[in-house]
Amino acid sequence: MENGNLPQGTAVTQFHIMAKPIGPVCNLNCSYCYYLSKKNFFQDSNNWRISDAVLEKFICQYITAQDAQQIEFCWQGGEPTLLGLDFFRKALALQKTYCPTMKRISNNLQTNGMLLDEEWCKFLCNNKFLVGLSIDGPKDLHNRYRLDRNNKPTFDKVAAAAELLKKHKVEFNALTVVNRTNAQKPLEVYKFLRDELGSKYLQFIPCVEPKEFANVAPQYWDKDKLPRLGSQAARPGFADSIVTDWSVDPEDYGKFLCTIFDEWLKNDVGKVFVNLFDTALGLWVGAGSSLCCFAEMCGRAIVIEHDGSVYSCDHYVYPEYRLGNIKTEPLSDMVYSERQSKFGLAKSDALPKYCRDCRFRFACNGECPRNRCILTPDGEAGLNYLCPGLRKFFSHIEPWMRRMVKELRAGRTADNVMKLAKSSAVHLPSPIRKHAKLNAPCPCGSGRKYKKCCYPKDRQQPE
């Protein structure tokens, strides 16, 4: 396979495409949805269904362009189930037609669950689909922002869909958008997903929406209007906030992750799989990130829209990041183009000094570039909106991550740490605090002085 316009010597790797076969069309009207506004970027507003010709071209080229044995198709929207079962039967038939015997295909479906019924679930089970079910916690939290087109709550239908998935033994993940409301009730969210919904695979996605996101692409913000770290404009709920009111507060996001981590650590290691925790362990063990948001570079997670247009990323479906159209250009040429290569490298190249000097750069890498909409304390652009919360989270989990790594390298399983975590609430101090000054801000990111925050615990239980 040709490398397109990648720099000479660059190895070809497997890439991932998120297919949007119905574009931004959805049967819900979630307050925080970043995709409904994409309708403004497409000329033909009367036809949102991918054509048979584009579908076949996509499936054929996607399979052909991969140099891996396992090829993953990911169907999202909008709401892809609006296309009906016949569409997916057709897609599977095309996959079978174009897949060589030495390759295997898997399918993922991200859905709000509103249309799932017995027939859908039988189909998903028989064809071994992995389903991502969008649900934001118990009824009151879920219904806060996830309403249908008539502004009616959706929780009951989603909960019923989860029961159907379990009945038909369809493997599913719970995808929870962490917003300004549910971020304040971490244990309520986690215990609901674990105990009542019965999901053992949890994905937590932070809601970060700059107020101008519908029209202004990431990295095209007016730098003169970006707030500094620590200012009220760098948090939701103020008149001058850079983000929408339902965006998660960075401090709340950090507390949310830390609180859930503590519950998971004491009871659920090896039994419940949380995407952020699994990724963190991989980073601490030196295996790299399984999530693109924490990877050093990006650019290998592409989006194809219903009209055949290809974009650099799911969160970069803007004219400025359109790579071309599969109707007229080979998919591999767009994926491996110099333009897309620069897009991927920019994630690392554009990191501000504040990030480059951070102890947790190896684990964070500036998180997703789409969220880099605030200024560092020195006024440099490119700092992630979630920085305060992420620093708190990484500082909190660091000693436990290092303990898990020791267990793994000793040939034991990481869940051995549960015994330690449950025994008298052991506190493991982080090495980042060994030389912290008592009157300086605590390195954990709480905003309090070290002597009033982590110092008492560190002193009582030295490492």
Short mmCIF file of C-alpha atoms in Angstrom, two decimals:
data_model
loop_
_atom_site.label_atom_id
_atom_site.label_comp_id
_atom_site.label_asym_id
_atom_site.label_seq_id
_atom_site.Cartn_x
_atom_site.Cartn_y
_atom_site.Cartn_z
CA MET A 1 0.00 0.00 0.00
CA GLU A 2 1.25 3.44 -0.84
CA ASN A 3 1.88 5.94 1.94
CA GLY A 4 0.24 8.89 0.23
CA ASN A 5 2.14 12.05 1.12
CA LEU A 6 3.51 10.93 4.47
CA PRO A 7 7.10 12.00 5.09
CA GLN A 8 9.62 9.51 3.77
CA GLY A 9 10.33 6.73 6.24
CA THR A 10 7.01 7.02 8.06
CA ALA A 11 5.56 3.60 8.75
CA VAL A 12 2.04 2.83 7.64
CA THR A 13 -0.17 2.01 10.62
CA GLN A 14 -3.78 1.03 10.98
CA PHE A 15 -6.15 3.97 11.01
CA HIS A 16 -9.67 4.24 12.32
CA ILE A 17 -12.66 5.78 10.58
CA MET A 18 -15.86 6.83 12.27
CA ALA A 19 -18.68 6.54 9.76
CA LYS A 20 -21.58 9.01 9.93
CA PRO A 21 -24.00 7.39 7.44
CA ILE A 22 -26.86 9.69 8.39
CA GLY A 23 -24.77 12.74 9.19
CA PRO A 24 -26.02 14.94 12.04
CA VAL A 25 -29.65 13.79 11.88
CA CYS A 26 -30.96 12.58 15.24
CA ASN A 27 -34.25 11.85 16.98
CA LEU A 28 -33.02 13.59 20.14
CA ASN A 29 -32.26 17.23 20.85
CA CYS A 30 -29.66 17.01 23.59
CA SER A 31 -28.67 20.41 24.95
CA TYR A 32 -24.96 19.69 24.76
CA CYS A 33 -24.86 17.96 21.37
CA TYR A 34 -21.95 19.29 19.32
CA TYR A 35 -23.08 17.56 16.14
CA LEU A 36 -26.58 18.81 15.36
CA SER A 37 -25.17 22.14 14.21
CA LYS A 38 -23.12 20.39 11.50
CA LYS A 39 -26.17 20.57 9.26
CA ASN A 40 -25.06 24.11 8.43
CA PHE A 41 -21.91 22.83 6.71
CA PHE A 42 -23.62 20.64 4.10
CA GLN A 43 -25.13 22.02 0.90
CA ASP A 44 -27.77 19.35 0.29
CA SER A 45 -29.95 19.66 3.36
CA ASN A 46 -32.68 17.42 1.93
CA ASN A 47 -30.68 14.20 1.73
CA TRP A 48 -28.93 12.97 4.85
CA ARG A 49 -28.72 9.29 3.96
CA ILE A 50 -25.47 7.88 2.59
CA SER A 51 -25.93 6.64 -0.97
CA ASP A 52 -25.38 3.01 -1.92
CA ALA A 53 -22.45 4.04 -4.13
CA VAL A 54 -20.67 5.98 -1.38
CA LEU A 55 -21.31 3.19 1.13
CA GLU A 56 -19.80 0.56 -1.15
CA LYS A 57 -16.82 2.74 -2.03
CA PHE A 58 -16.17 3.41 1.66
CA ILE A 59 -16.36 -0.22 2.74
CA CYS A 60 -14.20 -1.43 -0.13
CA GLN A 61 -11.48 1.21 0.32
CA TYR A 62 -11.46 1.04 4.11
CA ILE A 63 -10.84 -2.71 4.05
CA THR A 64 -8.26 -2.49 1.27
CA ALA A 65 -6.32 0.34 2.94
CA GLN A 66 -5.79 -1.48 6.25
CA ASP A 67 -2.60 -3.42 6.92
CA ALA A 68 -4.01 -5.10 10.03
CA GLN A 69 -5.91 -8.38 10.33
CA GLN A 70 -8.67 -6.89 12.49
CA ILE A 71 -10.71 -4.13 10.84
CA GLU A 72 -13.19 -2.20 12.96
CA PHE A 73 -16.18 -0.40 11.52
CA CYS A 74 -17.66 2.24 13.81
CA TRP A 75 -21.15 3.53 12.99
CA GLN A 76 -22.23 6.79 14.61
CA GLY A 77 -24.34 9.85 13.94
CA GLY A 78 -26.56 11.65 14.57
CA GLU A 79 -28.46 8.49 15.32
CA PRO A 80 -27.50 5.64 12.97
CA THR A 81 -30.44 3.40 13.88
CA LEU A 82 -32.67 5.86 11.99
CA LEU A 83 -31.34 4.19 8.83
CA GLY A 84 -33.12 0.95 9.72
CA LEU A 85 -31.96 -2.64 9.84
CA ASP A 86 -31.91 -3.09 6.07
CA PHE A 87 -29.12 -0.54 5.81
CA PHE A 88 -26.93 -2.51 8.19
CA ARG A 89 -27.77 -5.80 6.49
CA LYS A 90 -26.54 -4.20 3.27
CA ALA A 91 -23.38 -2.94 4.97
CA LEU A 92 -22.57 -6.39 6.35
CA ALA A 93 -23.11 -7.96 2.94
CA LEU A 94 -20.65 -5.48 1.40
CA GLN A 95 -18.13 -6.17 4.16
CA LYS A 96 -18.36 -9.88 3.39
CA THR A 97 -17.90 -9.22 -0.31
CA TYR A 98 -14.74 -7.15 0.07
CA CYS A 99 -13.07 -8.75 3.09
CA PRO A 100 -10.20 -11.13 2.23
CA THR A 101 -10.11 -14.43 4.05
CA MET A 102 -7.05 -13.41 6.10
CA LYS A 103 -8.80 -10.37 7.62
CA ARG A 104 -11.55 -10.14 10.24
CA ILE A 105 -14.21 -7.48 10.62
CA SER A 106 -15.94 -6.19 13.73
CA ASN A 107 -18.72 -3.62 14.01
CA ASN A 108 -19.43 -1.01 16.67
CA LEU A 109 -22.66 0.96 16.92
CA GLN A 110 -23.08 4.10 19.01
CA THR A 111 -26.75 4.73 19.75
CA ASN A 112 -29.08 6.62 22.04
CA GLY A 113 -31.14 3.42 22.29
CA MET A 114 -34.48 5.00 21.48
CA LEU A 115 -35.25 2.68 18.54
CA LEU A 116 -33.81 -0.57 19.88
CA ASP A 117 -36.36 -3.38 20.03
CA GLU A 118 -36.35 -7.18 19.96
CA GLU A 119 -35.54 -7.37 16.25
CA TRP A 120 -32.69 -4.89 16.54
CA CYS A 121 -31.17 -6.69 19.49
CA LYS A 122 -31.40 -10.10 17.82
CA PHE A 123 -29.59 -8.65 14.80
CA LEU A 124 -26.90 -7.04 16.96
CA CYS A 125 -26.36 -10.26 18.87
CA ASN A 126 -26.25 -12.52 15.80
CA ASN A 127 -23.71 -10.24 14.12
CA LYS A 128 -21.62 -9.65 17.25
CA PHE A 129 -21.96 -5.87 17.31
CA LEU A 130 -20.40 -3.97 20.20
CA VAL A 131 -22.92 -1.32 21.21
CA GLY A 132 -22.19 1.99 22.89
CA LEU A 133 -25.30 3.13 24.74
CA SER A 134 -25.49 6.82 25.62
CA ILE A 135 -26.76 7.35 29.17
CA ASP A 136 -25.78 10.05 31.65
CA GLY A 137 -26.67 8.38 34.93
CA PRO A 138 -29.93 7.86 36.86
CA LYS A 139 -33.19 9.32 35.61
CA ASP A 140 -32.95 12.86 36.98
CA LEU A 141 -29.38 13.36 35.77
CA HIS A 142 -29.94 11.73 32.38
CA ASN A 143 -33.08 13.74 31.67
CA ARG A 144 -31.38 17.02 32.54
CA TYR A 145 -29.97 17.43 29.02
CA ARG A 146 -31.01 14.37 27.01
CA LEU A 147 -34.48 15.22 25.68
CA ASP A 148 -36.24 14.23 22.48
CA ARG A 149 -37.47 16.52 19.71
CA ASN A 150 -40.59 17.30 21.72
CA ASN A 151 -38.56 18.15 24.83
CA LYS A 152 -39.72 14.98 26.53
CA PRO A 153 -37.42 12.92 28.78
CA THR A 154 -35.74 9.86 27.31
CA PHE A 155 -34.48 7.89 30.29
CA ASP A 156 -37.19 5.23 30.38
CA LYS A 157 -36.65 4.21 26.76
CA VAL A 158 -32.88 4.10 27.18
CA ALA A 159 -33.16 1.99 30.32
CA ALA A 160 -35.53 -0.37 28.49
CA ALA A 161 -33.01 -0.61 25.64
CA ALA A 162 -30.32 -1.63 28.12
CA GLU A 163 -32.55 -4.43 29.42
CA LEU A 164 -33.12 -5.66 25.87
CA LEU A 165 -29.40 -5.64 25.16
CA LYS A 166 -28.77 -7.71 28.27
CA LYS A 167 -31.65 -10.06 27.45
CA HIS A 168 -30.15 -10.82 24.04
CA LYS A 169 -26.58 -10.92 25.37
CA VAL A 170 -25.40 -8.01 23.27
CA GLU A 171 -22.10 -6.67 24.54
CA PHE A 172 -22.48 -2.98 25.33
CA ASN A 173 -20.61 -0.07 26.87
CA ALA A 174 -22.25 2.79 28.74
CA LEU A 175 -21.13 6.13 27.32
CA THR A 176 -21.67 8.95 29.79
CA VAL A 177 -21.18 12.61 28.96
CA VAL A 178 -19.78 14.28 32.05
CA ASN A 179 -21.50 17.64 32.17
CA ARG A 180 -21.89 20.45 34.67
CA THR A 181 -24.74 18.70 36.49
CA ASN A 182 -23.83 15.02 36.78
CA ALA A 183 -20.17 15.85 37.47
CA GLN A 184 -21.28 16.91 40.93
CA LYS A 185 -22.65 13.45 41.73
CA PRO A 186 -19.89 11.01 40.78
CA LEU A 187 -20.81 8.10 43.06
CA GLU A 188 -24.47 8.36 42.15
CA VAL A 189 -23.54 8.12 38.46
CA TYR A 190 -21.02 5.33 38.88
CA LYS A 191 -23.11 3.14 41.14
CA PHE A 192 -26.12 3.52 38.88
CA LEU A 193 -24.14 2.45 35.81
CA ARG A 194 -22.55 -0.44 37.67
CA ASP A 195 -25.39 -1.71 39.82
CA GLU A 196 -28.65 -0.72 38.15
CA LEU A 197 -27.76 -0.49 34.48
CA GLY A 198 -25.45 -3.48 34.85
CA SER A 199 -22.72 -2.20 32.55
CA LYS A 200 -19.18 -3.39 33.21
CA TYR A 201 -17.62 -1.18 30.53
CA LEU A 202 -17.84 2.55 31.17
CA GLN A 203 -16.77 5.48 29.04
CA PHE A 204 -16.72 8.98 30.50
CA ILE A 205 -16.59 11.82 27.98
CA PRO A 206 -16.14 15.39 29.30
CA CYS A 207 -18.50 17.97 27.86
CA VAL A 208 -16.44 21.00 26.77
CA GLU A 209 -18.22 23.38 24.40
CA PRO A 210 -16.81 26.81 23.60
CA LYS A 211 -19.75 29.14 23.09
CA GLU A 212 -18.79 29.72 19.47
CA PHE A 213 -18.21 26.04 18.66
CA ALA A 214 -21.06 25.88 16.12
CA ASN A 215 -19.33 28.32 13.78
CA VAL A 216 -15.69 28.59 14.85
CA ALA A 217 -13.40 25.59 14.39
CA PRO A 218 -10.87 24.58 17.05
CA GLN A 219 -7.56 26.44 16.76
CA TYR A 220 -9.36 29.26 14.91
CA TRP A 221 -10.42 31.02 18.10
CA ASP A 222 -9.61 34.68 18.65
CA LYS A 223 -6.61 34.46 21.00
CA ASP A 224 -7.37 37.89 22.40
CA LYS A 225 -10.62 36.51 23.81
CA LEU A 226 -9.22 33.38 25.43
CA PRO A 227 -9.29 33.41 29.25
CA ARG A 228 -6.35 32.54 31.47
CA LEU A 229 -6.10 29.50 33.69
CA GLY A 230 -7.76 30.23 37.02
CA SER A 231 -10.02 33.02 35.80
CA GLN A 232 -13.79 32.77 36.10
CA ALA A 233 -14.07 32.94 32.31
CA ALA A 234 -12.23 29.58 32.22
CA ARG A 235 -15.17 27.96 34.03
CA PRO A 236 -18.87 27.62 33.12
CA GLY A 237 -21.70 29.64 34.62
CA PHE A 238 -20.41 33.20 34.22
CA ALA A 239 -21.40 35.85 31.72
CA ASP A 240 -17.87 35.93 30.30
CA SER A 241 -17.35 32.15 30.35
CA ILE A 242 -15.72 30.80 27.23
CA VAL A 243 -17.86 27.65 27.43
CA THR A 244 -21.58 26.92 27.49
CA ASP A 245 -23.39 26.63 30.81
CA TRP A 246 -23.72 22.84 30.54
CA SER A 247 -20.00 22.29 30.00
CA VAL A 248 -18.30 20.49 32.86
CA ASP A 249 -16.44 22.61 35.39
CA PRO A 250 -12.73 21.60 35.28
CA GLU A 251 -12.50 21.33 39.07
CA ASP A 252 -15.66 19.23 39.24
CA TYR A 253 -14.30 16.99 36.48
CA GLY A 254 -11.19 16.27 38.52
CA LYS A 255 -13.21 15.50 41.65
CA PHE A 256 -15.58 13.33 39.60
CA LEU A 257 -12.75 11.17 38.29
CA CYS A 258 -10.95 10.95 41.64
CA THR A 259 -14.10 9.95 43.51
CA ILE A 260 -15.03 7.25 41.02
CA PHE A 261 -11.44 6.02 40.92
CA ASP A 262 -11.46 5.51 44.70
CA GLU A 263 -14.68 3.48 44.52
CA TRP A 264 -13.36 1.45 41.59
CA LEU A 265 -10.02 0.89 43.32
CA LYS A 266 -11.60 -0.56 46.46
CA ASN A 267 -14.22 -2.74 44.81
CA ASP A 268 -14.04 -3.11 41.06
CA VAL A 269 -10.50 -3.52 39.68
CA GLY A 270 -10.67 -6.36 37.16
CA LYS A 271 -14.47 -6.41 37.31
CA VAL A 272 -15.53 -3.00 35.93
CA PHE A 273 -13.55 -1.48 33.09
CA VAL A 274 -13.38 2.32 32.92
CA ASN A 275 -11.78 3.67 29.76
CA LEU A 276 -9.85 6.44 31.52
CA PHE A 277 -8.45 4.14 34.22
CA ASP A 278 -7.41 1.42 31.79
CA THR A 279 -5.72 4.02 29.61
CA ALA A 280 -3.91 5.52 32.60
CA LEU A 281 -2.51 2.14 33.59
CA GLY A 282 -1.30 1.60 30.04
CA LEU A 283 0.46 4.94 30.12
CA TRP A 284 2.11 4.30 33.47
CA VAL A 285 3.29 0.87 32.35
CA GLY A 286 4.75 2.42 29.20
CA ALA A 287 2.39 0.81 26.69
CA GLY A 288 1.03 4.08 25.29
CA SER A 289 -2.52 5.39 25.19
CA SER A 290 -5.51 3.42 23.97
CA LEU A 291 -7.45 6.70 23.80
CA CYS A 292 -6.48 9.23 21.13
CA CYS A 293 -7.09 12.15 23.50
CA PHE A 294 -4.09 11.15 25.64
CA ALA A 295 -1.83 9.99 22.82
CA GLU A 296 1.25 12.04 21.98
CA MET A 297 0.02 12.57 18.42
CA CYS A 298 -3.32 12.21 16.66
CA GLY A 299 -4.47 12.09 13.07
CA ARG A 300 -5.37 8.43 12.67
CA ALA A 301 -9.03 8.77 13.74
CA ILE A 302 -10.83 10.06 10.66
CA VAL A 303 -14.50 10.78 9.95
CA ILE A 304 -16.45 10.08 6.80
CA GLU A 305 -19.76 11.87 6.43
CA HIS A 306 -22.92 10.75 4.69
CA ASP A 307 -22.01 12.66 1.51
CA GLY A 308 -18.57 11.05 1.26
CA SER A 309 -16.67 14.00 2.72
CA VAL A 310 -13.67 13.05 4.86
CA TYR A 311 -12.53 15.15 7.83
CA SER A 312 -9.48 15.09 10.09
CA CYS A 313 -11.42 14.09 13.22
CA ASP A 314 -14.90 13.67 14.66
CA HIS A 315 -14.53 16.96 16.53
CA TYR A 316 -13.10 18.77 13.51
CA VAL A 317 -15.98 18.49 11.06
CA TYR A 318 -15.52 22.04 9.81
CA PRO A 319 -14.68 23.30 6.30
CA GLU A 320 -11.16 24.13 7.52
CA TYR A 321 -10.46 20.46 8.24
CA ARG A 322 -12.10 18.81 5.23
CA LEU A 323 -9.62 16.49 3.51
CA GLY A 324 -11.66 15.72 0.41
CA ASN A 325 -14.39 13.39 -0.76
CA ILE A 326 -14.21 9.66 -1.33
CA LYS A 327 -16.21 10.09 -4.54
CA THR A 328 -13.23 11.71 -6.21
CA GLU A 329 -10.17 10.88 -4.07
CA PRO A 330 -8.85 7.58 -2.75
CA LEU A 331 -9.39 7.22 0.97
CA SER A 332 -5.78 6.26 1.67
CA ASP A 333 -4.50 9.38 -0.12
CA MET A 334 -6.53 11.58 2.22
CA VAL A 335 -5.64 9.66 5.38
CA TYR A 336 -1.91 9.64 4.60
CA SER A 337 -1.76 13.11 3.10
CA GLU A 338 0.79 15.66 4.21
CA ARG A 339 -2.06 17.84 5.44
CA GLN A 340 -3.40 15.13 7.76
CA SER A 341 0.11 14.28 8.90
CA LYS A 342 0.64 17.91 9.95
CA PHE A 343 -2.70 17.84 11.74
CA GLY A 344 -1.56 14.86 13.80
CA LEU A 345 1.88 16.27 14.58
CA ALA A 346 0.42 19.62 15.62
CA LYS A 347 -0.97 18.04 18.78
CA SER A 348 2.56 17.71 20.17
CA ASP A 349 4.20 20.60 18.33
CA ALA A 350 1.67 23.16 19.63
CA LEU A 351 1.96 22.28 23.32
CA PRO A 352 2.67 25.38 25.42
CA LYS A 353 5.68 25.42 27.75
CA TYR A 354 3.35 24.99 30.72
CA CYS A 355 2.44 21.54 29.35
CA ARG A 356 5.93 20.61 28.19
CA ASP A 357 7.24 21.21 31.71
CA CYS A 358 4.39 19.34 33.42
CA ARG A 359 5.21 16.18 35.32
CA PHE A 360 2.19 14.49 33.81
CA ARG A 361 2.86 15.27 30.20
CA PHE A 362 3.51 11.56 29.50
CA ALA A 363 -0.02 10.75 30.70
CA CYS A 364 -1.90 13.76 29.37
CA ASN A 365 -0.07 15.12 26.32
CA GLY A 366 -2.31 18.15 26.47
CA GLU A 367 -5.46 15.98 26.14
CA CYS A 368 -7.58 16.62 23.03
CA PRO A 369 -6.58 19.71 21.00
CA ARG A 370 -10.25 20.62 20.58
CA ASN A 371 -10.30 21.53 24.29
CA ARG A 372 -7.20 23.75 24.24
CA CYS A 373 -9.08 27.00 24.51
CA ILE A 374 -7.48 28.79 27.46
CA LEU A 375 -4.19 30.56 28.17
CA THR A 376 -1.43 29.46 30.52
CA PRO A 377 -0.60 31.64 33.55
CA ASP A 378 2.08 33.25 31.37
CA GLY A 379 -0.44 34.08 28.67
CA GLU A 380 0.61 31.42 26.16
CA ALA A 381 -2.21 29.94 24.09
CA GLY A 382 -2.94 26.25 23.76
CA LEU A 383 -3.69 25.15 27.33
CA ASN A 384 -6.44 22.59 27.81
CA TYR A 385 -9.64 23.78 29.45
CA LEU A 386 -9.65 20.62 31.60
CA CYS A 387 -6.09 21.13 32.88
CA PRO A 388 -6.94 21.78 36.57
CA GLY A 389 -9.11 18.67 36.76
CA LEU A 390 -6.68 16.46 34.87
CA ARG A 391 -3.75 17.52 37.06
CA LYS A 392 -5.79 16.70 40.15
CA PHE A 393 -6.77 13.32 38.73
CA PHE A 394 -3.28 12.29 37.64
CA SER A 395 -1.78 13.38 40.95
CA HIS A 396 -4.44 11.43 42.81
CA ILE A 397 -3.99 8.15 40.92
CA GLU A 398 -0.21 8.27 40.46
CA PRO A 399 0.83 6.29 43.57
CA TRP A 400 -1.78 3.64 42.82
CA MET A 401 -0.77 3.42 39.17
CA ARG A 402 2.84 2.83 40.22
CA ARG A 403 1.68 0.16 42.67
CA MET A 404 -0.34 -1.56 39.94
CA VAL A 405 2.66 -1.48 37.61
CA LYS A 406 4.73 -3.21 40.31
CA GLU A 407 2.09 -5.91 40.62
CA LEU A 408 2.02 -6.50 36.88
CA ARG A 409 5.80 -6.61 36.56
CA ALA A 410 5.95 -9.11 39.41
CA GLY A 411 3.63 -11.39 37.48
CA ARG A 412 0.63 -10.66 39.66
CA THR A 413 -2.67 -9.07 38.66
CA ALA A 414 -3.37 -5.40 39.23
CA ASP A 415 -6.47 -6.17 41.28
CA ASN A 416 -4.24 -7.08 44.23
CA VAL A 417 -4.22 -3.37 45.05
CA MET A 418 -7.89 -3.62 46.06
CA LYS A 419 -6.85 -5.38 49.26
CA LEU A 420 -4.40 -2.60 50.06
CA ALA A 421 -6.91 0.11 49.18
CA LYS A 422 -9.56 -1.37 51.48
CA SER A 423 -7.23 -1.91 54.42
CA SER A 424 -7.57 1.09 56.73
CA ALA A 425 -7.85 3.59 53.86
CA VAL A 426 -4.13 3.54 53.08
CA HIS A 427 -2.80 6.82 51.70
CA LEU A 428 0.10 6.60 49.28
CA PRO A 429 1.90 9.94 48.91
CA SER A 430 2.92 11.05 45.46
CA PRO A 431 6.63 11.69 44.76
CA ILE A 432 5.57 14.96 43.17
CA ARG A 433 4.98 16.27 46.71
CA LYS A 434 8.23 15.13 48.31
CA HIS A 435 9.82 18.56 48.02
CA ALA A 436 6.71 20.69 48.08
CA LYS A 437 6.85 23.80 50.28
CA LEU A 438 4.30 24.00 53.05
CA ASN A 439 2.92 27.41 52.09
CA ALA A 440 2.98 26.75 48.34
CA PRO A 441 -0.11 25.60 46.44
CA CYS A 442 -0.54 21.84 46.84
CA PRO A 443 0.77 19.99 43.75
CA CYS A 444 -2.39 17.87 43.71
CA GLY A 445 -4.16 20.81 42.08
CA SER A 446 -6.73 21.47 44.80
CA GLY A 447 -5.85 25.17 45.02
CA ARG A 448 -5.19 24.96 48.77
CA LYS A 449 -1.81 25.29 50.44
CA TYR A 450 0.14 22.06 50.71
CA LYS A 451 0.18 22.18 54.53
CA LYS A 452 -3.64 22.42 54.57
CA CYS A 453 -4.17 19.78 51.91
CA CYS A 454 -2.05 16.65 51.35
CA TYR A 455 0.78 17.31 53.79
CA PRO A 456 -0.96 15.86 56.88
CA LYS A 457 -1.65 12.59 55.03
CA ASP A 458 1.85 12.43 53.55
CA ARG A 459 3.39 12.98 56.98
CA GLN A 460 1.28 10.31 58.65
CA GLN A 461 2.00 7.65 56.08
CA PRO A 462 5.39 8.12 54.44
CA GLU A 463 6.09 6.01 51.41
#
